[in-house]
Short mmCIF file of N, CA and C in Angstrom, two decimals:
data_model
loop_
_atom_site.label_atom_id
_atom_site.label_comp_id
_atom_site.label_asym_id
_atom_site.label_seq_id
_atom_site.Cartn_x
_atom_site.Cartn_y
_atom_site.Cartn_z
N MET A 156 43.03 -154.17 64.86
CA MET A 156 42.17 -153.18 64.27
C MET A 156 42.54 -153.02 62.80
N LYS A 157 41.54 -153.10 61.95
CA LYS A 157 41.71 -152.95 60.50
C LYS A 157 40.72 -151.89 60.02
N VAL A 158 41.24 -150.72 59.68
CA VAL A 158 40.38 -149.60 59.28
C VAL A 158 40.79 -149.11 57.91
N LEU A 159 39.81 -149.05 57.02
CA LEU A 159 39.98 -148.45 55.71
C LEU A 159 39.51 -147.01 55.82
N ALA A 160 40.27 -146.06 55.26
CA ALA A 160 39.89 -144.65 55.28
C ALA A 160 39.96 -144.10 53.86
N ILE A 161 38.94 -143.32 53.48
CA ILE A 161 38.96 -142.69 52.16
C ILE A 161 38.60 -141.22 52.29
N ASP A 162 39.15 -140.42 51.37
CA ASP A 162 38.82 -139.00 51.34
C ASP A 162 38.90 -138.51 49.91
N THR A 163 37.84 -137.83 49.49
CA THR A 163 37.78 -137.28 48.13
C THR A 163 37.29 -135.84 48.14
N ALA A 164 37.35 -135.17 49.29
CA ALA A 164 36.79 -133.83 49.44
C ALA A 164 37.67 -132.71 48.90
N SER A 165 38.90 -133.03 48.52
CA SER A 165 39.80 -132.00 48.00
C SER A 165 40.49 -132.53 46.74
N ALA A 166 41.48 -131.82 46.27
CA ALA A 166 42.23 -132.27 45.09
C ALA A 166 43.02 -133.54 45.38
N SER A 167 43.23 -133.85 46.64
CA SER A 167 43.93 -135.06 47.02
C SER A 167 42.93 -136.19 47.21
N CYS A 168 42.93 -137.12 46.27
CA CYS A 168 42.08 -138.31 46.36
C CYS A 168 42.92 -139.36 47.08
N SER A 169 42.44 -139.86 48.23
CA SER A 169 43.29 -140.75 49.00
C SER A 169 42.52 -141.89 49.64
N ALA A 170 43.25 -142.97 49.85
CA ALA A 170 42.75 -144.14 50.57
C ALA A 170 43.89 -144.67 51.41
N ALA A 171 43.57 -145.16 52.59
CA ALA A 171 44.58 -145.71 53.48
C ALA A 171 43.99 -146.91 54.21
N LEU A 172 44.86 -147.82 54.57
CA LEU A 172 44.45 -149.02 55.30
C LEU A 172 45.35 -149.15 56.51
N LEU A 173 44.75 -149.05 57.68
CA LEU A 173 45.48 -149.19 58.94
C LEU A 173 45.29 -150.61 59.44
N LEU A 174 46.40 -151.31 59.60
CA LEU A 174 46.39 -152.69 60.11
C LEU A 174 47.20 -152.71 61.39
N GLY A 175 46.54 -152.49 62.51
CA GLY A 175 47.26 -152.37 63.77
C GLY A 175 48.12 -151.12 63.74
N GLU A 176 49.43 -151.29 63.73
CA GLU A 176 50.37 -150.17 63.66
C GLU A 176 50.88 -149.93 62.25
N HIS A 177 50.54 -150.82 61.33
CA HIS A 177 51.03 -150.74 59.94
C HIS A 177 50.05 -149.95 59.07
N LEU A 178 50.57 -149.01 58.28
CA LEU A 178 49.73 -148.18 57.43
C LEU A 178 50.12 -148.32 55.97
N LEU A 179 49.14 -148.63 55.14
CA LEU A 179 49.31 -148.64 53.68
C LEU A 179 48.48 -147.49 53.14
N GLN A 180 48.98 -146.79 52.13
CA GLN A 180 48.21 -145.66 51.61
C GLN A 180 48.43 -145.43 50.13
N ARG A 181 47.43 -144.80 49.52
CA ARG A 181 47.47 -144.39 48.13
C ARG A 181 46.94 -142.96 48.08
N GLU A 182 47.57 -142.14 47.25
CA GLU A 182 47.13 -140.75 47.12
C GLU A 182 47.46 -140.24 45.73
N ARG A 183 46.51 -139.51 45.17
CA ARG A 183 46.72 -138.89 43.86
C ARG A 183 46.14 -137.48 43.90
N LEU A 184 46.89 -136.53 43.38
CA LEU A 184 46.38 -135.17 43.22
C LEU A 184 45.65 -135.11 41.89
N LEU A 185 44.36 -134.80 41.96
CA LEU A 185 43.52 -134.80 40.76
C LEU A 185 42.65 -133.55 40.73
N GLU A 186 42.55 -132.93 39.58
CA GLU A 186 41.58 -131.85 39.42
C GLU A 186 40.18 -132.43 39.41
N ARG A 187 40.01 -133.55 38.72
CA ARG A 187 38.74 -134.27 38.65
C ARG A 187 39.05 -135.74 38.43
N GLY A 188 38.03 -136.56 38.47
CA GLY A 188 38.24 -137.99 38.25
C GLY A 188 38.36 -138.80 39.53
N HIS A 189 37.98 -138.22 40.67
CA HIS A 189 38.05 -138.95 41.94
C HIS A 189 37.19 -140.22 41.91
N ALA A 190 36.03 -140.13 41.26
CA ALA A 190 35.13 -141.28 41.21
C ALA A 190 35.76 -142.47 40.51
N GLU A 191 36.56 -142.20 39.49
CA GLU A 191 37.23 -143.28 38.76
C GLU A 191 38.45 -143.80 39.51
N ALA A 192 39.01 -143.01 40.41
CA ALA A 192 40.27 -143.37 41.07
C ALA A 192 40.09 -144.05 42.42
N ILE A 193 39.05 -143.71 43.19
CA ILE A 193 38.98 -144.14 44.59
C ILE A 193 38.80 -145.65 44.75
N LEU A 194 37.91 -146.27 44.00
CA LEU A 194 37.70 -147.72 44.18
C LEU A 194 38.91 -148.55 43.76
N PRO A 195 39.61 -148.22 42.66
CA PRO A 195 40.84 -148.95 42.36
C PRO A 195 41.90 -148.81 43.47
N MET A 196 41.96 -147.64 44.11
CA MET A 196 42.89 -147.46 45.24
C MET A 196 42.52 -148.41 46.38
N VAL A 197 41.23 -148.46 46.69
CA VAL A 197 40.76 -149.35 47.76
C VAL A 197 41.08 -150.79 47.41
N ASP A 198 40.80 -151.20 46.18
CA ASP A 198 41.10 -152.57 45.75
C ASP A 198 42.59 -152.89 45.88
N GLU A 199 43.45 -151.95 45.47
CA GLU A 199 44.90 -152.16 45.57
C GLU A 199 45.33 -152.36 47.02
N LEU A 200 44.83 -151.53 47.91
CA LEU A 200 45.20 -151.64 49.33
C LEU A 200 44.77 -152.97 49.93
N LEU A 201 43.52 -153.34 49.68
CA LEU A 201 43.02 -154.60 50.23
C LEU A 201 43.77 -155.80 49.66
N ALA A 202 44.09 -155.75 48.36
CA ALA A 202 44.84 -156.84 47.73
C ALA A 202 46.26 -156.91 48.29
N GLU A 203 46.91 -155.75 48.44
CA GLU A 203 48.28 -155.73 48.97
C GLU A 203 48.34 -156.29 50.38
N ALA A 204 47.33 -155.99 51.18
CA ALA A 204 47.30 -156.48 52.57
C ALA A 204 46.68 -157.86 52.69
N ALA A 205 46.10 -158.37 51.59
CA ALA A 205 45.40 -159.66 51.61
C ALA A 205 44.32 -159.67 52.69
N VAL A 206 43.56 -158.57 52.75
CA VAL A 206 42.48 -158.42 53.72
C VAL A 206 41.17 -158.27 52.96
N PRO A 207 40.18 -159.13 53.21
CA PRO A 207 38.88 -158.94 52.57
C PRO A 207 38.13 -157.78 53.23
N LEU A 208 37.29 -157.14 52.47
CA LEU A 208 36.50 -156.01 52.97
C LEU A 208 35.71 -156.39 54.22
N THR A 209 35.21 -157.62 54.26
CA THR A 209 34.40 -158.07 55.40
C THR A 209 35.21 -158.24 56.68
N ALA A 210 36.55 -158.24 56.59
CA ALA A 210 37.39 -158.38 57.77
C ALA A 210 37.73 -157.04 58.42
N LEU A 211 37.25 -155.94 57.83
CA LEU A 211 37.55 -154.62 58.37
C LEU A 211 36.81 -154.37 59.69
N THR A 212 37.44 -153.61 60.57
CA THR A 212 36.80 -153.18 61.81
C THR A 212 35.82 -152.06 61.51
N ALA A 213 36.21 -151.15 60.59
CA ALA A 213 35.37 -150.01 60.21
C ALA A 213 35.90 -149.38 58.94
N ILE A 214 35.08 -148.53 58.35
CA ILE A 214 35.50 -147.71 57.21
C ILE A 214 35.33 -146.26 57.63
N ALA A 215 36.43 -145.51 57.60
CA ALA A 215 36.39 -144.08 57.92
C ALA A 215 36.35 -143.29 56.62
N PHE A 216 35.70 -142.14 56.67
CA PHE A 216 35.64 -141.32 55.46
C PHE A 216 35.66 -139.84 55.82
N GLY A 217 36.23 -139.05 54.92
CA GLY A 217 36.22 -137.61 55.06
C GLY A 217 34.82 -137.10 54.78
N ARG A 218 34.10 -136.67 55.82
CA ARG A 218 32.70 -136.29 55.71
C ARG A 218 32.53 -134.81 55.35
N GLY A 219 33.62 -134.12 55.12
CA GLY A 219 33.56 -132.72 54.76
C GLY A 219 33.92 -131.86 55.96
N PRO A 220 33.92 -130.59 55.80
CA PRO A 220 33.52 -129.87 54.61
C PRO A 220 34.56 -129.98 53.50
N GLY A 221 34.11 -129.72 52.29
CA GLY A 221 34.98 -129.78 51.13
C GLY A 221 34.16 -129.65 49.87
N ALA A 222 34.77 -130.02 48.77
CA ALA A 222 34.08 -129.93 47.49
C ALA A 222 32.79 -130.75 47.53
N PHE A 223 31.69 -130.15 47.09
CA PHE A 223 30.37 -130.78 47.17
C PHE A 223 30.37 -132.19 46.58
N THR A 224 30.84 -132.33 45.36
CA THR A 224 30.84 -133.64 44.70
C THR A 224 31.77 -134.61 45.42
N GLY A 225 32.93 -134.14 45.86
CA GLY A 225 33.88 -134.99 46.55
C GLY A 225 33.36 -135.50 47.88
N VAL A 226 32.67 -134.66 48.63
CA VAL A 226 32.11 -135.07 49.91
C VAL A 226 31.01 -136.11 49.69
N ARG A 227 30.16 -135.88 48.69
CA ARG A 227 29.11 -136.86 48.36
C ARG A 227 29.73 -138.19 47.92
N LEU A 228 30.79 -138.12 47.14
CA LEU A 228 31.44 -139.33 46.66
C LEU A 228 31.99 -140.16 47.82
N ALA A 229 32.70 -139.53 48.74
CA ALA A 229 33.26 -140.28 49.87
C ALA A 229 32.16 -140.93 50.70
N ALA A 230 31.08 -140.19 50.94
CA ALA A 230 29.98 -140.75 51.73
C ALA A 230 29.29 -141.90 51.00
N SER A 231 29.05 -141.74 49.71
CA SER A 231 28.34 -142.80 48.98
C SER A 231 29.20 -144.05 48.79
N VAL A 232 30.48 -143.87 48.50
CA VAL A 232 31.38 -145.03 48.37
C VAL A 232 31.46 -145.76 49.71
N THR A 233 31.57 -144.99 50.79
CA THR A 233 31.63 -145.59 52.13
C THR A 233 30.35 -146.36 52.43
N GLN A 234 29.21 -145.75 52.14
CA GLN A 234 27.94 -146.45 52.38
C GLN A 234 27.88 -147.76 51.62
N GLY A 235 28.23 -147.72 50.34
CA GLY A 235 28.17 -148.94 49.52
C GLY A 235 29.09 -150.02 50.04
N LEU A 236 30.34 -149.66 50.34
CA LEU A 236 31.30 -150.65 50.85
C LEU A 236 30.85 -151.19 52.21
N ALA A 237 30.40 -150.29 53.09
CA ALA A 237 30.01 -150.71 54.45
C ALA A 237 28.78 -151.60 54.43
N PHE A 238 27.77 -151.23 53.63
CA PHE A 238 26.58 -152.09 53.52
C PHE A 238 26.96 -153.46 52.99
N GLY A 239 27.76 -153.47 51.93
CA GLY A 239 28.16 -154.74 51.32
C GLY A 239 28.97 -155.63 52.24
N ALA A 240 29.81 -155.02 53.06
CA ALA A 240 30.68 -155.79 53.94
C ALA A 240 30.10 -155.99 55.33
N GLY A 241 29.07 -155.23 55.65
CA GLY A 241 28.48 -155.34 56.99
C GLY A 241 29.38 -154.79 58.07
N VAL A 242 30.07 -153.68 57.78
CA VAL A 242 30.97 -153.08 58.78
C VAL A 242 30.49 -151.65 59.09
N PRO A 243 30.81 -151.14 60.29
CA PRO A 243 30.40 -149.79 60.66
C PRO A 243 31.28 -148.74 59.98
N VAL A 244 30.82 -147.49 60.07
CA VAL A 244 31.54 -146.37 59.47
C VAL A 244 31.93 -145.35 60.53
N VAL A 245 32.95 -144.55 60.21
CA VAL A 245 33.41 -143.49 61.10
C VAL A 245 33.56 -142.21 60.27
N PRO A 246 32.63 -141.25 60.43
CA PRO A 246 32.78 -139.98 59.72
C PRO A 246 33.87 -139.14 60.38
N VAL A 247 34.74 -138.55 59.57
CA VAL A 247 35.84 -137.75 60.09
C VAL A 247 35.78 -136.37 59.44
N SER A 248 35.81 -135.34 60.23
CA SER A 248 35.85 -133.98 59.72
C SER A 248 37.15 -133.76 58.97
N ASP A 249 37.05 -133.25 57.75
CA ASP A 249 38.27 -132.96 56.99
C ASP A 249 39.09 -131.85 57.66
N LEU A 250 38.42 -130.89 58.27
CA LEU A 250 39.15 -129.84 58.98
C LEU A 250 39.84 -130.40 60.22
N GLN A 251 39.18 -131.30 60.92
CA GLN A 251 39.77 -131.93 62.10
C GLN A 251 40.98 -132.78 61.72
N ALA A 252 40.91 -133.43 60.58
CA ALA A 252 42.05 -134.25 60.12
C ALA A 252 43.26 -133.36 59.84
N ILE A 253 43.04 -132.18 59.26
CA ILE A 253 44.13 -131.24 59.02
C ILE A 253 44.71 -130.76 60.35
N ALA A 254 43.82 -130.44 61.29
CA ALA A 254 44.27 -130.00 62.61
C ALA A 254 45.09 -131.09 63.30
N GLN A 255 44.66 -132.34 63.19
CA GLN A 255 45.40 -133.43 63.83
C GLN A 255 46.80 -133.55 63.25
N ARG A 256 46.89 -133.39 61.94
CA ARG A 256 48.21 -133.46 61.30
C ARG A 256 49.12 -132.35 61.83
N ALA A 257 48.58 -131.14 61.98
CA ALA A 257 49.37 -130.03 62.51
C ALA A 257 49.80 -130.30 63.95
N LEU A 258 48.90 -130.82 64.77
CA LEU A 258 49.23 -131.12 66.16
C LEU A 258 50.25 -132.24 66.27
N ASP A 259 50.17 -133.22 65.38
CA ASP A 259 51.16 -134.30 65.38
C ASP A 259 52.53 -133.82 64.93
N THR A 260 52.55 -132.86 64.02
CA THR A 260 53.81 -132.35 63.47
C THR A 260 54.51 -131.41 64.45
N GLU A 261 53.73 -130.54 65.07
CA GLU A 261 54.29 -129.53 65.99
C GLU A 261 53.77 -129.79 67.40
N ARG A 262 54.55 -130.50 68.19
CA ARG A 262 54.13 -130.89 69.53
C ARG A 262 53.93 -129.71 70.48
N ALA A 263 54.55 -128.55 70.20
CA ALA A 263 54.42 -127.39 71.06
C ALA A 263 53.10 -126.65 70.85
N ILE A 264 52.42 -126.92 69.76
CA ILE A 264 51.16 -126.25 69.46
C ILE A 264 50.03 -126.89 70.25
N GLU A 265 49.18 -126.07 70.86
CA GLU A 265 48.03 -126.57 71.62
C GLU A 265 46.70 -126.31 70.93
N ARG A 266 46.64 -125.25 70.10
CA ARG A 266 45.41 -124.91 69.38
C ARG A 266 45.72 -124.65 67.92
N VAL A 267 44.76 -125.03 67.07
CA VAL A 267 44.94 -124.87 65.62
C VAL A 267 43.66 -124.29 65.04
N LEU A 268 43.81 -123.25 64.23
CA LEU A 268 42.70 -122.71 63.46
C LEU A 268 42.92 -123.17 62.03
N VAL A 269 41.97 -123.92 61.48
CA VAL A 269 42.09 -124.44 60.13
C VAL A 269 41.11 -123.71 59.23
N CYS A 270 41.61 -123.18 58.12
CA CYS A 270 40.78 -122.54 57.12
C CYS A 270 41.07 -123.21 55.78
N ALA A 271 40.03 -123.50 55.04
CA ALA A 271 40.17 -124.13 53.72
C ALA A 271 39.29 -123.39 52.73
N ASP A 272 39.73 -123.33 51.51
CA ASP A 272 38.99 -122.64 50.45
C ASP A 272 37.63 -123.29 50.26
N ALA A 273 36.58 -122.49 50.40
CA ALA A 273 35.21 -122.97 50.20
C ALA A 273 34.64 -122.47 48.87
N ARG A 274 35.49 -121.84 48.07
CA ARG A 274 35.08 -121.23 46.82
C ARG A 274 34.08 -120.10 47.09
N MET A 275 33.61 -119.46 46.07
CA MET A 275 32.63 -118.39 46.18
C MET A 275 33.07 -117.31 47.17
N HIS A 276 34.38 -117.05 47.25
CA HIS A 276 34.97 -116.02 48.11
C HIS A 276 34.71 -116.29 49.59
N GLU A 277 34.68 -117.56 49.98
CA GLU A 277 34.46 -117.95 51.37
C GLU A 277 35.46 -119.01 51.78
N VAL A 278 35.56 -119.23 53.10
CA VAL A 278 36.42 -120.28 53.64
C VAL A 278 35.63 -121.14 54.62
N TYR A 279 36.04 -122.41 54.72
CA TYR A 279 35.56 -123.27 55.80
C TYR A 279 36.49 -123.03 56.96
N ARG A 280 35.94 -122.89 58.17
CA ARG A 280 36.75 -122.62 59.34
C ARG A 280 36.41 -123.58 60.47
N GLY A 281 37.45 -124.07 61.13
CA GLY A 281 37.28 -124.90 62.30
C GLY A 281 38.42 -124.64 63.26
N CYS A 282 38.11 -124.58 64.54
CA CYS A 282 39.14 -124.36 65.56
C CYS A 282 39.22 -125.62 66.42
N PHE A 283 40.43 -126.07 66.68
CA PHE A 283 40.65 -127.32 67.40
C PHE A 283 41.74 -127.13 68.45
N GLU A 284 41.67 -127.93 69.50
CA GLU A 284 42.71 -127.91 70.52
C GLU A 284 43.15 -129.34 70.81
N ARG A 285 44.33 -129.45 71.38
CA ARG A 285 44.87 -130.77 71.73
C ARG A 285 44.20 -131.28 73.00
N SER A 286 43.64 -132.47 72.93
CA SER A 286 43.05 -133.09 74.12
C SER A 286 44.18 -133.69 74.96
N PRO A 287 43.89 -134.10 76.19
CA PRO A 287 44.94 -134.74 77.01
C PRO A 287 45.53 -135.98 76.33
N GLU A 288 44.75 -136.62 75.45
CA GLU A 288 45.24 -137.80 74.73
C GLU A 288 46.02 -137.43 73.48
N GLY A 289 46.12 -136.13 73.18
CA GLY A 289 46.86 -135.68 72.01
C GLY A 289 46.02 -135.60 70.74
N LEU A 290 44.71 -135.73 70.88
CA LEU A 290 43.83 -135.70 69.71
C LEU A 290 43.25 -134.31 69.49
N ALA A 291 43.01 -133.97 68.23
CA ALA A 291 42.39 -132.69 67.90
C ALA A 291 40.91 -132.77 68.25
N ARG A 292 40.45 -131.90 69.12
CA ARG A 292 39.03 -131.85 69.45
C ARG A 292 38.49 -130.47 69.09
N ALA A 293 37.27 -130.45 68.62
CA ALA A 293 36.65 -129.20 68.17
C ALA A 293 36.43 -128.27 69.35
N VAL A 294 36.73 -127.02 69.14
CA VAL A 294 36.50 -125.99 70.14
C VAL A 294 35.11 -125.41 69.96
N ASP A 295 34.65 -125.34 68.72
CA ASP A 295 33.31 -124.86 68.41
C ASP A 295 32.88 -125.46 67.08
N ALA A 296 31.74 -125.08 66.59
CA ALA A 296 31.20 -125.64 65.35
C ALA A 296 31.97 -125.15 64.13
N GLU A 297 32.15 -126.02 63.16
CA GLU A 297 32.75 -125.62 61.89
C GLU A 297 31.77 -124.70 61.19
N GLU A 298 32.29 -123.78 60.37
CA GLU A 298 31.41 -122.86 59.67
C GLU A 298 32.02 -122.43 58.35
N VAL A 299 31.18 -121.86 57.50
CA VAL A 299 31.62 -121.27 56.25
C VAL A 299 31.36 -119.78 56.36
N LEU A 300 32.38 -118.96 56.01
CA LEU A 300 32.24 -117.53 56.16
C LEU A 300 33.22 -116.78 55.27
N GLN A 301 33.07 -115.47 55.24
CA GLN A 301 33.99 -114.61 54.49
C GLN A 301 35.34 -114.64 55.20
N PRO A 302 36.46 -114.62 54.46
CA PRO A 302 37.77 -114.66 55.10
C PRO A 302 37.96 -113.58 56.16
N ALA A 303 37.42 -112.39 55.93
CA ALA A 303 37.58 -111.29 56.89
C ALA A 303 36.87 -111.56 58.21
N ALA A 304 35.91 -112.48 58.22
CA ALA A 304 35.15 -112.78 59.44
C ALA A 304 35.80 -113.86 60.30
N VAL A 305 36.90 -114.45 59.86
CA VAL A 305 37.56 -115.51 60.62
C VAL A 305 38.13 -114.94 61.90
N ARG A 306 37.82 -115.57 63.02
CA ARG A 306 38.35 -115.17 64.30
C ARG A 306 38.58 -116.40 65.15
N LEU A 307 39.40 -116.25 66.15
CA LEU A 307 39.58 -117.33 67.11
C LEU A 307 38.41 -117.31 68.08
N PRO A 308 37.63 -118.38 68.14
CA PRO A 308 36.45 -118.40 69.02
C PRO A 308 36.83 -118.65 70.46
N ALA A 309 35.90 -118.38 71.35
CA ALA A 309 36.09 -118.70 72.76
C ALA A 309 36.12 -120.22 72.90
N LEU A 310 36.91 -120.72 73.82
CA LEU A 310 37.03 -122.16 74.01
C LEU A 310 35.86 -122.69 74.82
N TRP A 311 35.42 -123.87 74.50
CA TRP A 311 34.43 -124.57 75.31
C TRP A 311 34.86 -126.02 75.45
N ALA A 312 34.33 -126.70 76.45
CA ALA A 312 34.90 -127.97 76.90
C ALA A 312 34.37 -129.22 76.24
N GLU A 313 33.35 -129.14 75.38
CA GLU A 313 32.79 -130.36 74.82
C GLU A 313 33.81 -131.07 73.93
N VAL A 314 34.00 -132.33 74.17
CA VAL A 314 34.95 -133.13 73.38
C VAL A 314 34.19 -133.82 72.25
N VAL A 315 34.69 -133.64 71.03
CA VAL A 315 34.11 -134.37 69.92
C VAL A 315 34.91 -135.65 69.77
N ALA A 316 34.35 -136.76 70.22
CA ALA A 316 35.07 -138.03 70.21
C ALA A 316 34.70 -138.84 68.98
N GLY A 317 35.64 -139.57 68.44
CA GLY A 317 35.34 -140.45 67.32
C GLY A 317 34.40 -141.55 67.76
N ARG A 318 33.34 -141.81 66.98
CA ARG A 318 32.37 -142.85 67.33
C ARG A 318 32.10 -143.70 66.10
N PHE A 319 31.64 -144.91 66.35
CA PHE A 319 31.22 -145.78 65.26
C PHE A 319 29.75 -145.56 64.98
N PHE A 320 29.37 -145.62 63.71
CA PHE A 320 27.99 -145.43 63.29
C PHE A 320 27.61 -146.56 62.34
N GLN A 321 26.31 -146.72 62.12
CA GLN A 321 25.83 -147.68 61.14
C GLN A 321 26.08 -147.13 59.74
N ALA A 322 26.14 -148.00 58.74
CA ALA A 322 26.45 -147.60 57.37
C ALA A 322 25.53 -146.51 56.85
N GLU A 323 24.24 -146.56 57.19
CA GLU A 323 23.31 -145.56 56.68
C GLU A 323 23.57 -144.16 57.26
N GLN A 324 24.43 -144.09 58.27
CA GLN A 324 24.78 -142.80 58.85
C GLN A 324 26.06 -142.21 58.24
N ALA A 325 26.53 -142.78 57.14
CA ALA A 325 27.67 -142.22 56.42
C ALA A 325 27.15 -141.07 55.57
N LEU A 326 26.98 -139.94 56.21
CA LEU A 326 26.37 -138.79 55.55
C LEU A 326 27.37 -137.65 55.42
N PRO A 327 27.33 -136.95 54.30
CA PRO A 327 28.22 -135.81 54.13
C PRO A 327 27.74 -134.63 54.98
N VAL A 328 28.65 -133.71 55.26
CA VAL A 328 28.31 -132.49 55.98
C VAL A 328 28.53 -131.32 55.04
N TYR A 329 27.48 -130.54 54.81
CA TYR A 329 27.56 -129.37 53.95
C TYR A 329 27.42 -128.13 54.83
N LEU A 330 28.40 -127.29 54.81
CA LEU A 330 28.29 -126.05 55.56
C LEU A 330 27.61 -124.97 54.74
N ARG A 331 27.56 -125.18 53.42
CA ARG A 331 26.86 -124.24 52.54
C ARG A 331 25.69 -125.01 51.94
N ASP A 332 24.48 -124.49 52.10
CA ASP A 332 23.32 -125.22 51.59
C ASP A 332 22.78 -124.65 50.28
N ASP A 333 23.50 -123.71 49.70
CA ASP A 333 23.03 -123.10 48.45
C ASP A 333 24.11 -123.17 47.38
N VAL A 334 24.61 -124.37 47.11
CA VAL A 334 25.73 -124.54 46.18
C VAL A 334 25.37 -124.28 44.74
N THR A 335 24.11 -124.14 44.45
CA THR A 335 23.72 -123.94 43.05
C THR A 335 23.53 -122.48 42.67
N ARG A 336 23.74 -121.57 43.62
CA ARG A 336 23.56 -120.16 43.26
C ARG A 336 24.65 -119.71 42.31
N PRO A 337 24.30 -118.88 41.32
CA PRO A 337 25.30 -118.45 40.36
C PRO A 337 26.28 -117.47 40.99
N SER A 338 27.49 -117.41 40.47
CA SER A 338 28.46 -116.47 40.98
C SER A 338 28.05 -115.07 40.60
N ALA A 339 28.62 -114.07 41.25
CA ALA A 339 28.22 -112.67 41.06
C ALA A 339 28.35 -112.23 39.60
N GLY A 340 29.33 -112.76 38.88
CA GLY A 340 29.57 -112.35 37.50
C GLY A 340 28.81 -113.16 36.46
N ALA A 341 28.09 -114.20 36.89
CA ALA A 341 27.41 -115.06 35.93
C ALA A 341 26.12 -114.40 35.45
N SER A 342 25.84 -114.57 34.19
CA SER A 342 24.59 -114.01 33.64
C SER A 342 23.50 -115.06 33.73
N ARG A 343 22.28 -114.58 33.87
CA ARG A 343 21.12 -115.49 33.93
C ARG A 343 20.36 -115.40 32.63
N ASN A 344 20.04 -116.54 32.06
CA ASN A 344 19.26 -116.58 30.81
C ASN A 344 17.89 -117.13 31.08
#
């Protein structure tokens, strides 16, 4: 299995290449400039592993939620690479990835509530639990809300399993559909 993964939804611009059990990765903390950094990272990883893009099993990408421009960037770069190489894509929830890291780090934890800054005085929220296979599975739908409204939701049994999709299905997920509204203190001219 050869999987390239990219994420640009936060200040951490990252790319990783999984080759069986071997992992190569690049990461940079950036305020901006993800668009200029992500493709050189991908090129470095593929060159280091001597793996052509067309030999990949799939390309995984952070599909959000996260910074609007960063989520669009990851989806569009993934689409371009996948179309060009003829490989499928795997959208990965950024909140689920954080939950998985927590579950991998703390084996005694069974449930994780992940909150991330959504700007505009809101947070992205997702609740996840450990599946029998040790994977983070969604307990309910991810949402954007006021921090005071965050609660632990009731558990339900639907498993969100990783699936392969066609390149044209590398779509970002936006939990906020009104990103262009001015902030409360902004003046209108």
